[in-house]
Structures are given as C-alpha cells and as structure tokens.
Coordinates of C-alpha atoms in Angstrom, one line a residue:
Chain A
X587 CA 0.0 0.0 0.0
X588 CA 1.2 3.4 -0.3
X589 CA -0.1 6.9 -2.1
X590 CA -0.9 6.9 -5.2
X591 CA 1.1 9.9 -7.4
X592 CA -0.3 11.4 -10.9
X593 CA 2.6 11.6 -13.6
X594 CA 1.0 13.8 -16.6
X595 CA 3.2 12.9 -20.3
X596 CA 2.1 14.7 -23.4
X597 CA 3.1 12.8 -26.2
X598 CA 5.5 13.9 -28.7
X599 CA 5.9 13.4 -32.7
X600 CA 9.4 11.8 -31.7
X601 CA 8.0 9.2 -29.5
X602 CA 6.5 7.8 -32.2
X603 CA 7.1 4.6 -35.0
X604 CA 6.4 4.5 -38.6
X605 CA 3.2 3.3 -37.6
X606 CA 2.4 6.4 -36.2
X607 CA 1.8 5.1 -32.2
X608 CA 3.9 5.7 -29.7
X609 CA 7.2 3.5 -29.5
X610 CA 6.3 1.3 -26.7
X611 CA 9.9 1.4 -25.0
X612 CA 8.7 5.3 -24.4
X613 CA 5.7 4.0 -22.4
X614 CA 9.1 2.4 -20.1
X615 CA 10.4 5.3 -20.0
X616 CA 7.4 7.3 -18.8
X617 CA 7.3 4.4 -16.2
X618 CA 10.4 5.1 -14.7
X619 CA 10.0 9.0 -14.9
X620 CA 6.7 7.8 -13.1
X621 CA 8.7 6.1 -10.5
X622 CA 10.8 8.9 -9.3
X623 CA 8.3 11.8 -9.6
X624 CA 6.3 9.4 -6.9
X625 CA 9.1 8.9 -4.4
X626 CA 10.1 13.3 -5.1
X627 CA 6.2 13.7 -4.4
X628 CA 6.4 11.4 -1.2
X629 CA 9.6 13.8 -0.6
X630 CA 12.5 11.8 -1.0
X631 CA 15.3 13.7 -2.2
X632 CA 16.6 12.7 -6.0
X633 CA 18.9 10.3 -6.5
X634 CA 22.2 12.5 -7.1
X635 CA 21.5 13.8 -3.8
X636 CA 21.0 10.4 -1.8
X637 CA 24.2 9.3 -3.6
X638 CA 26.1 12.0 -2.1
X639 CA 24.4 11.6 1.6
X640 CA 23.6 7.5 1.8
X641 CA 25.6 6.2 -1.3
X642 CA 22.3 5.2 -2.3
X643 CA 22.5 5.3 -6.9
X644 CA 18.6 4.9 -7.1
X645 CA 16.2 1.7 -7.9
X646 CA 17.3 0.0 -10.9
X647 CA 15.0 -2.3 -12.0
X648 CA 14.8 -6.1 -11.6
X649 CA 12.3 -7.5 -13.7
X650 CA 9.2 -5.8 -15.7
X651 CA 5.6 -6.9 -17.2
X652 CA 3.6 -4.9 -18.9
X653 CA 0.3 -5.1 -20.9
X654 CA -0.7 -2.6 -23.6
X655 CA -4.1 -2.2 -24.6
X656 CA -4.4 0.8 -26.7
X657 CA -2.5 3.1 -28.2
X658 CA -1.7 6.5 -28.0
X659 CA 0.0 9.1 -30.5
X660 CA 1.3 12.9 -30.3
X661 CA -0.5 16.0 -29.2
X662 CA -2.7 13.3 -26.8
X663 CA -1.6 13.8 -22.8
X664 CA -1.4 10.6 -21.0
X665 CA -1.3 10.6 -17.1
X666 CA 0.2 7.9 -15.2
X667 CA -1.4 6.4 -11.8
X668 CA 1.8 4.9 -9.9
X669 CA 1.6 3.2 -6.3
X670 CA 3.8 1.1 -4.6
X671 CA 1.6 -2.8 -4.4
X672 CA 4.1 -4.8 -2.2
X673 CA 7.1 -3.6 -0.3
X674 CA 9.0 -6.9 0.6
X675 CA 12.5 -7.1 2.5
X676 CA 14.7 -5.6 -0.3
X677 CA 12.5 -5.5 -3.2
X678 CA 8.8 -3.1 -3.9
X679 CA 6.8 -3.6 -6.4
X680 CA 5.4 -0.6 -8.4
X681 CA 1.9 -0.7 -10.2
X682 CA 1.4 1.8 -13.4
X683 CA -1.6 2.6 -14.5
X684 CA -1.1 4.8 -17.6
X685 CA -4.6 6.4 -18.9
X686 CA -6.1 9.2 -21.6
X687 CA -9.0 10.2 -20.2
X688 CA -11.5 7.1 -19.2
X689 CA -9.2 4.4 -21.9
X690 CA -7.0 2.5 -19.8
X691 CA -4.0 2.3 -22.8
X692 CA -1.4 0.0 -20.8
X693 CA -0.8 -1.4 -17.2
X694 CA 2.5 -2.7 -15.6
X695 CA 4.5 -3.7 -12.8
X696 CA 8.2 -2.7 -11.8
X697 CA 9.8 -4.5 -9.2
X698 CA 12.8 -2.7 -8.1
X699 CA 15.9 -2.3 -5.6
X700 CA 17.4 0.6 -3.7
X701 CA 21.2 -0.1 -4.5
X702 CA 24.9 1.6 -3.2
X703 CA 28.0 1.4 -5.5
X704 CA 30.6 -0.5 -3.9
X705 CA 33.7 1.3 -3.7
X706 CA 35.3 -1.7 -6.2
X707 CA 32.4 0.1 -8.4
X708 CA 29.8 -2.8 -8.5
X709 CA 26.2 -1.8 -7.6
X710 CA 24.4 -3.9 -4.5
X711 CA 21.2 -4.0 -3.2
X712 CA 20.3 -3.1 0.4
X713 CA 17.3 -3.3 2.5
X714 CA 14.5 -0.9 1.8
X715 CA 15.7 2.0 4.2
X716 CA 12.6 2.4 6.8
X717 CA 12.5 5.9 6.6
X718 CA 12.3 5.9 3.0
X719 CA 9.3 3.3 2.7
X720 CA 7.6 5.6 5.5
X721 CA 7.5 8.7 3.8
X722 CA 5.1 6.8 1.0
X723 CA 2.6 5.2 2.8
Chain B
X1274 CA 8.7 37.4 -37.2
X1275 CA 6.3 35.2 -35.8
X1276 CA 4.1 34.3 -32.6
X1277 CA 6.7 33.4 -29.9
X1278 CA 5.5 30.0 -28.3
X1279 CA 7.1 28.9 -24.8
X1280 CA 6.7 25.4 -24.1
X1281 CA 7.9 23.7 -21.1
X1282 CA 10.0 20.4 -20.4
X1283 CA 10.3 18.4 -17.0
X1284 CA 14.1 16.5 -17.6
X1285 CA 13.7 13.2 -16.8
X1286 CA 16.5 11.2 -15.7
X1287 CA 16.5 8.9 -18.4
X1288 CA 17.3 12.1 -20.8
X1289 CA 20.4 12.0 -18.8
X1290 CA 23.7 10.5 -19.5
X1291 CA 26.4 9.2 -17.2
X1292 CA 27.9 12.7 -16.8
X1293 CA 24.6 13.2 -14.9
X1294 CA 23.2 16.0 -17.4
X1295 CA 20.8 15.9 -20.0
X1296 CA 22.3 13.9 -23.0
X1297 CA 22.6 16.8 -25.7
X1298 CA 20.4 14.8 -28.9
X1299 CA 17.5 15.3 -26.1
X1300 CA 17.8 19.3 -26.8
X1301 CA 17.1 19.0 -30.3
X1302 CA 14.3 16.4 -29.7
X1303 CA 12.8 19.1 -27.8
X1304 CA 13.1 21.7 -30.1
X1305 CA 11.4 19.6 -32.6
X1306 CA 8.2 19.2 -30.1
X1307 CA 8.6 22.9 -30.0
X1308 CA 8.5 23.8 -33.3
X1309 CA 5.1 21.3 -33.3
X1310 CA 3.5 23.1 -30.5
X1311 CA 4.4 26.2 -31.8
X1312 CA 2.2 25.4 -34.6
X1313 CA 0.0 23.9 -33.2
X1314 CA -0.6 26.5 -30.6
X1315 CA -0.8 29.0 -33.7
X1316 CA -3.8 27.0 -35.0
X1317 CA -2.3 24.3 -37.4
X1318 CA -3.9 20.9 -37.0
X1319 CA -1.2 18.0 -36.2
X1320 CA 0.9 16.3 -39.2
X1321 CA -0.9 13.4 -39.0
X1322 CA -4.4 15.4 -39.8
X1323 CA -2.6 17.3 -42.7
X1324 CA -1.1 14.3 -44.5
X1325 CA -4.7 13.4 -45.2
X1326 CA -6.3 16.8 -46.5
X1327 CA -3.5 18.2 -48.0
X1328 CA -0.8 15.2 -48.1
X1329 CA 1.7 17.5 -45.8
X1330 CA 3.9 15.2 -44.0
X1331 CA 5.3 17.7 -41.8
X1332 CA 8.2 20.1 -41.6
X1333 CA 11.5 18.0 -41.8
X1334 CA 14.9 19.2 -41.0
X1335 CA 17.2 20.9 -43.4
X1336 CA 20.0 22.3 -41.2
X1337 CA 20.3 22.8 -37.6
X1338 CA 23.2 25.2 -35.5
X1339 CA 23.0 24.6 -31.6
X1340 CA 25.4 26.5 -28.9
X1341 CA 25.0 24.2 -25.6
X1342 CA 25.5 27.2 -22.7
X1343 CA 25.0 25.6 -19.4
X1344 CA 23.9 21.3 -18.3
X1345 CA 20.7 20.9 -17.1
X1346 CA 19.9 17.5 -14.9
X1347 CA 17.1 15.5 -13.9
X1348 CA 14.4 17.0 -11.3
X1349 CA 14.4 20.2 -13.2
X1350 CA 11.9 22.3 -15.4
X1351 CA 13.6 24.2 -18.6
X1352 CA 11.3 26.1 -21.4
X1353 CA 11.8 26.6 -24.6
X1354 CA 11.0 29.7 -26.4
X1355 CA 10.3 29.5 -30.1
X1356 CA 9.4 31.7 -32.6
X1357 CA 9.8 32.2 -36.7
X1358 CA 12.9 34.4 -37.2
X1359 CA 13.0 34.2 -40.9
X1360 CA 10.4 33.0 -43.8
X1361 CA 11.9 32.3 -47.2
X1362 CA 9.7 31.1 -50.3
X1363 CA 10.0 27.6 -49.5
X1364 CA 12.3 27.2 -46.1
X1365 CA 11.7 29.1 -42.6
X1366 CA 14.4 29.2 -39.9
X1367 CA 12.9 28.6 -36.1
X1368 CA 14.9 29.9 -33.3
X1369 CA 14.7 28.5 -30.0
X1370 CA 15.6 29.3 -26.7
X1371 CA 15.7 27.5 -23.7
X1372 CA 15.8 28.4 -20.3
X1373 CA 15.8 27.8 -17.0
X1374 CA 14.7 30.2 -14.6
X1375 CA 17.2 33.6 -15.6
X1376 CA 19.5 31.3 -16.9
X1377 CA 19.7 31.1 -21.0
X1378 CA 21.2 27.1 -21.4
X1379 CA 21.0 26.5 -25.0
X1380 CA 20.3 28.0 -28.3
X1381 CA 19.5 26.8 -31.4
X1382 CA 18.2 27.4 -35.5
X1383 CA 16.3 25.0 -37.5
X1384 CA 16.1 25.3 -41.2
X1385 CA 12.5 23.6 -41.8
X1386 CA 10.8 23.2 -45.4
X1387 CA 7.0 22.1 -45.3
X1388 CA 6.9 18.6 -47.6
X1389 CA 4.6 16.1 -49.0
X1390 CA 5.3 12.6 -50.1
X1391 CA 4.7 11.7 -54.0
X1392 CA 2.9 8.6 -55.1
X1393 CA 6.2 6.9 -55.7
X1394 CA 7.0 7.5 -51.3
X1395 CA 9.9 10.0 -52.3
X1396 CA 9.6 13.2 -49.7
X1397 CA 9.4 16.8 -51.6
X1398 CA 9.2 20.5 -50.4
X1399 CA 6.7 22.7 -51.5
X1400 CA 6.5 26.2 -51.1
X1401 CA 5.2 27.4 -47.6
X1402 CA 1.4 27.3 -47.8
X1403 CA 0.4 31.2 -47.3
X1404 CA -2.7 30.2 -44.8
X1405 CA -0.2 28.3 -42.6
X1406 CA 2.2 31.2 -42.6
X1407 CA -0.2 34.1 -42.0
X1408 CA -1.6 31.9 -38.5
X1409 CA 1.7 32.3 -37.0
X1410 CA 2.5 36.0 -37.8
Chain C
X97 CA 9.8 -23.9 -31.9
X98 CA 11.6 -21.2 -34.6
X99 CA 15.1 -20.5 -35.9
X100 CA 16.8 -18.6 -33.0
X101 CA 18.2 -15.6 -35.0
X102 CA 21.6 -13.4 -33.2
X103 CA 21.4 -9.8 -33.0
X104 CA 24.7 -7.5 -32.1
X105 CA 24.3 -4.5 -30.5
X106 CA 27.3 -1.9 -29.3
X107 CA 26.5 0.2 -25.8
X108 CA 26.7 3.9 -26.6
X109 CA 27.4 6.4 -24.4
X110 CA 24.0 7.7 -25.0
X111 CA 22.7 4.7 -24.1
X112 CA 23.6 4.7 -20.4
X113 CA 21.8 6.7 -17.4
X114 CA 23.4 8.7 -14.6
X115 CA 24.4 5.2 -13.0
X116 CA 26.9 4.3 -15.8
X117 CA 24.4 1.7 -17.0
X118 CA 22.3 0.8 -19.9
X119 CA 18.7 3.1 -19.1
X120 CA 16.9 0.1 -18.9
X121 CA 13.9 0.8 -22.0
X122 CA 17.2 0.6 -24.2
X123 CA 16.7 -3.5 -23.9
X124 CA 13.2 -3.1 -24.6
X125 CA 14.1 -0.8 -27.8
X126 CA 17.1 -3.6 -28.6
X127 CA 14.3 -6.6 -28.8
X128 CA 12.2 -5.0 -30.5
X129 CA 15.2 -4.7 -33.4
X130 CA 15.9 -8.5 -32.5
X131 CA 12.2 -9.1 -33.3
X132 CA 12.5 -7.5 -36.3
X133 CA 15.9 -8.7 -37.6
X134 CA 14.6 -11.7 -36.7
X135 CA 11.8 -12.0 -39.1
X136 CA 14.1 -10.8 -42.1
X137 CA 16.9 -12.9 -41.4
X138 CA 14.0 -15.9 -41.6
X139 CA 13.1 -14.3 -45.2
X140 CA 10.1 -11.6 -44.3
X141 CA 10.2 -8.3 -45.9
X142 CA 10.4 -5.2 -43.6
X143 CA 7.0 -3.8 -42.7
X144 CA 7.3 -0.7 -44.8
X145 CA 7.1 -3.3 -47.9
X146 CA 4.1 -5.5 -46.6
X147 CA 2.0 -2.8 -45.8
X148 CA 2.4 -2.1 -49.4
X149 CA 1.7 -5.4 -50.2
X150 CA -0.6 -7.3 -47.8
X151 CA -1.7 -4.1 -45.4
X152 CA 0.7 -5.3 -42.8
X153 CA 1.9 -2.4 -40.8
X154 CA 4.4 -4.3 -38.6
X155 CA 3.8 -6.7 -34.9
X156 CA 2.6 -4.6 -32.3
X157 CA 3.2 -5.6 -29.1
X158 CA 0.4 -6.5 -26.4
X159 CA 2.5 -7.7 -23.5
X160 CA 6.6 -7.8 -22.6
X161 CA 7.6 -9.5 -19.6
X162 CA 11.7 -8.6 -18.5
X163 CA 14.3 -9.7 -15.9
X164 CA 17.1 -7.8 -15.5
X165 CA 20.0 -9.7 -13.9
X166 CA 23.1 -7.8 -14.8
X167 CA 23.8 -4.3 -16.0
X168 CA 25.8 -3.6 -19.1
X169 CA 27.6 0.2 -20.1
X170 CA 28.8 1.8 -23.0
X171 CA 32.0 0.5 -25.2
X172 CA 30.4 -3.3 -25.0
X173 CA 29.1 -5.3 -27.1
X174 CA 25.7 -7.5 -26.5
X175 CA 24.1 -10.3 -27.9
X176 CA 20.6 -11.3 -28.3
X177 CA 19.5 -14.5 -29.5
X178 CA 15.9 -14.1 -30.3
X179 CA 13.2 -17.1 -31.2
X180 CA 9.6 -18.0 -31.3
X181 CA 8.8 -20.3 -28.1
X182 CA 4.9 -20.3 -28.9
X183 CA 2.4 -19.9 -32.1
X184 CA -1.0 -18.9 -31.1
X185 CA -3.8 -18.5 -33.8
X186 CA -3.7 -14.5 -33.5
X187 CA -0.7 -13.9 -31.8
X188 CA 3.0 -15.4 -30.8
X189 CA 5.6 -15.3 -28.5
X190 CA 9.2 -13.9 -28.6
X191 CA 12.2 -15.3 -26.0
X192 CA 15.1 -12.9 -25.6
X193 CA 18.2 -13.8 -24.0
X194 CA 21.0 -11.0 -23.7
X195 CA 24.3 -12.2 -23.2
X196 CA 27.7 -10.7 -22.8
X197 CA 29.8 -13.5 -23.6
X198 CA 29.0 -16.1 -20.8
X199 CA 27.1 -13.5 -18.9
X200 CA 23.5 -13.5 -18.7
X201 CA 22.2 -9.9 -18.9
X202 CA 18.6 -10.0 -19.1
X203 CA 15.5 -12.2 -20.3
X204 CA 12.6 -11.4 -21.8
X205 CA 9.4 -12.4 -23.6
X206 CA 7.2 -10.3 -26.1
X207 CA 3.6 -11.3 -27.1
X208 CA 2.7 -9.5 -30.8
X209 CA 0.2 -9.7 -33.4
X210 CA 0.0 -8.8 -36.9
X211 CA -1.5 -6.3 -37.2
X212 CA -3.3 -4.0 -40.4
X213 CA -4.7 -0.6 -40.6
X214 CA -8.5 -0.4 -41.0
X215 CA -9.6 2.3 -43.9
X216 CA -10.6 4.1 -40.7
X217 CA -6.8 4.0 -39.3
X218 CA -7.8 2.1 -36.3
X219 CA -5.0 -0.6 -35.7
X220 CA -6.6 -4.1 -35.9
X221 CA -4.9 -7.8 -35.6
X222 CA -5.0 -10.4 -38.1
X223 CA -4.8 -14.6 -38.0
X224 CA -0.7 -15.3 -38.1
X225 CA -0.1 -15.5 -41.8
X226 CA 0.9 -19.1 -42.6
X227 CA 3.6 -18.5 -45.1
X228 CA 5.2 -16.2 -43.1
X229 CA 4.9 -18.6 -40.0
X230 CA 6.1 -21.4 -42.1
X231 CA 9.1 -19.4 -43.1
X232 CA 9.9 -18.8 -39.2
X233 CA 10.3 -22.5 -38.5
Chain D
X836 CA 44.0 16.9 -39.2
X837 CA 43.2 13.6 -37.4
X838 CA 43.0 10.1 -38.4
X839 CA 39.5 9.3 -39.8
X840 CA 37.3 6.3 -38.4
X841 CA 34.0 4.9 -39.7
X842 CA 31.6 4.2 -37.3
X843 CA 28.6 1.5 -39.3
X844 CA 25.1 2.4 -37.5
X845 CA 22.1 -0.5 -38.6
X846 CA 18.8 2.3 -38.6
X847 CA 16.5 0.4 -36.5
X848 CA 12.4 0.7 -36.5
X849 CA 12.4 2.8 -33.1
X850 CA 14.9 5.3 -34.8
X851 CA 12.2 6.2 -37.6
X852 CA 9.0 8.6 -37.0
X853 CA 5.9 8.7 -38.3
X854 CA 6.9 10.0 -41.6
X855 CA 8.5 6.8 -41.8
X856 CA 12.3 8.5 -42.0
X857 CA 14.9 8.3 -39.3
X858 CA 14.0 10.8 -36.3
X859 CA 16.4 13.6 -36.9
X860 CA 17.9 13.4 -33.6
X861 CA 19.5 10.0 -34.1
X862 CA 22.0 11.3 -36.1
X863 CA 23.4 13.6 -33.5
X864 CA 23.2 10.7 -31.2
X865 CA 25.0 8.5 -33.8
X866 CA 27.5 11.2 -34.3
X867 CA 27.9 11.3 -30.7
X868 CA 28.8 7.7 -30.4
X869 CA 31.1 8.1 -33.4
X870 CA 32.8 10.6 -31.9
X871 CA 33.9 8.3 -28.7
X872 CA 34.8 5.7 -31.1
X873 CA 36.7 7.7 -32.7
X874 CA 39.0 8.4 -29.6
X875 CA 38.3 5.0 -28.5
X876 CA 39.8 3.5 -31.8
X877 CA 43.1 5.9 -31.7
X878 CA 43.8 4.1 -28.3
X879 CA 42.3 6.6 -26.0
X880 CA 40.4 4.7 -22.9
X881 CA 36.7 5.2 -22.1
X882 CA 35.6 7.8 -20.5
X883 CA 34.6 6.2 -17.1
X884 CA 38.2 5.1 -17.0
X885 CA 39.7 8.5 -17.7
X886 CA 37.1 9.7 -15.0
X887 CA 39.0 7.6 -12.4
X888 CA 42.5 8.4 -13.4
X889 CA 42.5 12.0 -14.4
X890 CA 39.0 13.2 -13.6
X891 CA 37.9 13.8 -17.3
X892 CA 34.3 12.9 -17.6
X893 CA 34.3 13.5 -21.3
X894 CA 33.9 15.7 -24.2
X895 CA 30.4 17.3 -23.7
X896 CA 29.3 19.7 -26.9
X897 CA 29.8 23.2 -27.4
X898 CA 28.2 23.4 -30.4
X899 CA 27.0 21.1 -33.0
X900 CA 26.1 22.0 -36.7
X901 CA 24.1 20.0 -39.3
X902 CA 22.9 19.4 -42.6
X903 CA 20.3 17.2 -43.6
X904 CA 20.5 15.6 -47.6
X905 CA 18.4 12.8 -47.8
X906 CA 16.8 10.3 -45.3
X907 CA 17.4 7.4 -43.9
X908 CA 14.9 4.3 -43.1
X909 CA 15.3 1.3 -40.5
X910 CA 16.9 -1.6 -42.5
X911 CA 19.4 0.2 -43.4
X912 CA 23.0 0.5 -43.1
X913 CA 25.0 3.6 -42.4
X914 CA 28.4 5.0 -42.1
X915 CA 29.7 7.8 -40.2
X916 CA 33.2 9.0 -41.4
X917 CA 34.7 10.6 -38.5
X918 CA 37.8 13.2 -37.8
X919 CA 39.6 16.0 -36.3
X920 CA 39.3 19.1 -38.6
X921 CA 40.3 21.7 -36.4
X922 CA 42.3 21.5 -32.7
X923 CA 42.3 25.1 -30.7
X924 CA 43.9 25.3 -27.2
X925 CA 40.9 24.2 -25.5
X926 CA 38.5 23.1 -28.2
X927 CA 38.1 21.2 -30.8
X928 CA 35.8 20.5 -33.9
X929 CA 34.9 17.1 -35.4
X930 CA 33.3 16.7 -39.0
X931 CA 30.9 13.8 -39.5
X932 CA 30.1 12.6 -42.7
X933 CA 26.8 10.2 -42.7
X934 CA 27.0 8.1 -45.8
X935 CA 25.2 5.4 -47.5
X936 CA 26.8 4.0 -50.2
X937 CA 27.6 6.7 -52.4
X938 CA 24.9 8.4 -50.9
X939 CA 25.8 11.6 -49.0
X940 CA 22.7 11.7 -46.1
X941 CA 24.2 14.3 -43.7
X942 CA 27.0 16.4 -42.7
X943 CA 28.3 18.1 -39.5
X944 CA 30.4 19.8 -37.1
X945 CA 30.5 19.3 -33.5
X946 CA 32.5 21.1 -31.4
X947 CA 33.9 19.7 -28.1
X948 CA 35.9 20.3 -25.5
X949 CA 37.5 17.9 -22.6
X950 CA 35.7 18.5 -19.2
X951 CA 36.7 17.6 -15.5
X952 CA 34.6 17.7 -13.1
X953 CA 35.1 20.1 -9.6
X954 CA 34.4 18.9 -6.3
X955 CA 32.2 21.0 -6.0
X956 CA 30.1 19.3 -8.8
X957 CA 30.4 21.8 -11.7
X958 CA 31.9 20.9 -14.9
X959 CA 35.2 23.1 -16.7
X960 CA 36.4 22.4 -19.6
X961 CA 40.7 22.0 -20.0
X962 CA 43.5 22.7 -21.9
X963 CA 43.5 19.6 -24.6
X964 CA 45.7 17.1 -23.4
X965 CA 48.7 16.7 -25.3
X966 CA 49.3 12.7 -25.1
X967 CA 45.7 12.5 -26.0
X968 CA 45.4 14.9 -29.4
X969 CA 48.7 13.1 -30.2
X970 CA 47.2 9.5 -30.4
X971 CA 44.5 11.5 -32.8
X972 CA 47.3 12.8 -35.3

C-alpha cells in the first residue's frame, strides 16, 4: 500500500514509430520517470543527492511486465497512476496505470531495488531503508 | 517574425547520461516538439491530420546550428521559447531558446521546409502554404 | 519452436543513465530490433514493404515480460539470441536472452500480433499469416 | 587533421518517425557515439576510466552544426566518417560525414571540449591534453 502519485506525459511526434503510435519502450520510460516523480512527491530527495548523503544510486529495475491495450500518439496527454503494491525485504513492487482520459491504454509492474555502489564500483542491493518506505505510505 | 510560443519540459533522468546531465540529442528532440506546438498553438492541425487533407507530412529538418551554454539534470523544469525568425519562399528558420529560470542554457536554429510525399514514397518540399504562414505571424 | 536468429548490439554512451548503466527501456528498444531482424533474417520483408503489399503495418506488441540480472555500459558489445517459443492463432511469443559473452544480462518475452490498418486508421490484428509462419520455422 | 574512423550504424524501427524516416535526432546521437569511437579506436580509454584516473568525464558539446540531404529508413546500413578538422587550445571540432553507399545523407560539425569535473560538482572544460590529441594525429 502506499499513495498513489499522478505523472502527466504529453506525447510527442518523436516518440512515435512508422506506424504512427507511440514507441512502446517510451511507455518504459514514462514508467520510470513515473517512479521517481512518486518517491520526489512522497519527498525523497533525487537520486544524485542520496548518492552524495547515503551512497544510495537509485532503484534500478529487476524484472518488468507490462500489458498494452491501446494506443496512444502525439499532441494526446497521458497521465500515469503509480503506487507502490508490495514492499517486501529488499524488493517493492510498483503498479502503473497509464490512462487518456477514461481508456485504460497499458498497465504494468516494476519490481525494483534501492542499490549503493561499492567502492570496487559494483552496484548492490540493500534493505528498503525504513524511513524511506515511511515517507510513502 | 512570428508568434513566440514557450513550451515547457520536465528533464527526466532517463534524458540523462552518465555525466549526470541531460544527453545533448535530447535538446534537439525538444526543439522539434517545440517547433510542433508552436504550430499547433498558432492554429495548425497535427501532421498526421494534414497528411490526409493536403498530403503534408510535416516540416522536416534541413539544417540545424546549436550552442550548448550551461547542463541541465534531472528534477528540473527548462522552457523553450520558439518563434519564426525568418520566412523564405519555400524554407523558414525557427529559433529557439531554452531556459531555466534567468538562466539562457542553449540555443538553437532549424532550417525547416513544409513537404509532402509523392505517389512513388519519395519526400518533396513545397512552397510554404500562405494560410499556414499568416496563423503564426 | 523457430530458428533462434543473433542480434549484435554496441553500448553507446547515450545509451547509459546517470548510473553508468544501460537506461533500462534501451533492452526493450534492442528486442524489439531482434524481433524484427529476426523476421528478415528468416526471409520476411520489412513492414514498410508488406504494408504495401498485404496491409501489414508491422507486430505490435500486447505484452513484454523482463528480468534484469546484470547491468551492461557503453563501449560493450551484447548479444541477443531471439526465437519464437509459442504460435497462437492471432498472436506469438518472442524469447530474448541478452548475453555478454557467458554472462547473462537479461531475459525477456514479447507477445505481438500482426497487425493492419482499417480504412478508418484504427490498428486491428489479423490470423498469423501461414507463409510467413512457415518461413519462421 | 586527425585520423578518420568509420563508425557503421544499422537504422533500427524505433529510430524512424511517423513519416517513416529516421528521427532527426538519431543522427546527433549517432554522431555522438562516433565521436567516442573515434577516440576509443586511436587508443584513447573510455571515459569512465579516464574519469578515475585524471578526472575527465568527457567531451560534452559546445556546439554542433548539421545538414540534412536525404533520409534514412530502418533496415538500413549507415556510415559515419569521423575526424579531427580543427584542434584550438581548448577546443576542438569534429566533422561527420553520414553516408550510404555513395549516398551523401548528412554532414556536421561538432565542437567539443574535454571537461573535468570540480568537487564541488560543476563541470570546466581543460586545456587539450597533449598525449591524447597526439594518439588522434
């Protein structure tokens, strides 16, 4: 459970495929944007910030699914419904909901880390830090 | 001379690269959405509308001249400020500017030329249609 | 069952997010390139020909499903080795496996359709064509 | 003067808009990544190595310049011929040459210069090291 943030997108002519939809990697994209506009709206800092005070790089992804329904094109504004599902040990689970208007155009679920950079320069995962997770319930 | 249309970005950090500021292509992708919604915003229906009344395909790029001033990063808001600075018989030159807050970060030209495809799917310019011209004076 | 067909991609700079790593909708982008090279390597014209010919405007996708395991940066050079794992009537399933030499990157699944234009432009999909099924195999 | 390297690009479905052409952006982002493999290939290391050693996080753009001849479509193979043309005292200018074939599809200039990064997280550019122009030559 946690809040539920509102991530507005208006589609451009360059996120679009000969076919004249969007490029679904963009709806990806718009995803992760998604992601961290939630945790700056629950008021976490960004990223190049916590790097600096906890070593913490951000929350790469670990696996993806996603289901696309319908689809959009430019000049149309999308808005994307993000929440956190499941918070487990050291994973979440993000649920997207992107939308124009009443059309529900695709849905999907990020699972994800918070991860350090090791001084040897590999990237680790850690526990969800508590404080973090509290600020977006 | 021209209308002068500001349109407004929120850098995402997937526009960034791993210098941590917005990966330069990303500037002129944003022009181009400017130069769109500048047209749009004077009245001109979207590309994909034209193509089928008056087979217009859009306004692809002859020439563009950028000067990158100052980074911009993730988490922040720039605008860009586009107008018309020069109408020839069958090219016009946008200028852009973008901006964040005070500070001027980039500047740029595009040579555009208004084209429609021919029945053998070759791309030609025609001469700037006079109704499209005089909405964004 | 399909031929499995090997796509090469080089890591750009560009490529990679303020982590140093591959922004993660870059593997999505990269399948959907192995999809495609896929289908021409097995003898199936590029999209921009069969919608000529047969109304085909491409495979659009309806569902991706991703793990990431390990993250890859700019200067290498990845592999996916891309195949069919299941035929449905309307629609079929891709299996992407990124390597790095031994290394596992990521895996992934897409589930496309043909699909055609209707004379109204909506996007509709079609029965797999059996020839170009039966070149796949 | 410089060396000259050729950089071979494969134009991929996602590059292309919905004219049907490659999205004009790509080519600064190809030029981009011709532009590090150009160093790269006159034995200069990666930037996240020179990062560690001598604090140089690259060469971000000053200024870029293009031209725009004919387009380009996914399924398609192009070259970027790459050099040196011009090396001031704390700047220098590369000139791209896009080709297919015989075909000439884009020129341009970019402008660069080699940055460190300050503790204090701003970015300055730096005299042009010596060793490195000299591996160019």
């Amino acid at each position: 459970m946690s809040q539920v943030h509102v991530h507005r997108v208006e589609v451009c002519f360059g996120d679009c495929d000969p076919a004249g939809i969007v490029f679904f990697p963009n709806f990806s994209k718009w995803m992760d944007t998604a992601s961290l506009a939630f945790f700056m709206a629950c008021g976490v800092p960004p990223w190049r910030e916590l790097v600096k005070t906890r070593g913490i790089i951000g929350t790469p992804l670990l696996e993806i699914h996603t289901r696309f329904l319908k689809p959009a094109t430019y000049g149309e504004t999308i808005e994307i419904h993000t929440s956190v599902e499941e918070w487990g040990r050291k994973t979440f689970r993000h649920r997207h909901l992107v939308r124009r208007g009443d059309d529900l155009l695709c849905e999907g679920t990020e699972t994800r880390a918070f991860c350090v950079r090791e001084p040897d320069g590999r990237i680790r995962s850690i526990p969800i830090p508590e404080d973090i997770q509290a600020l977006c319930l």
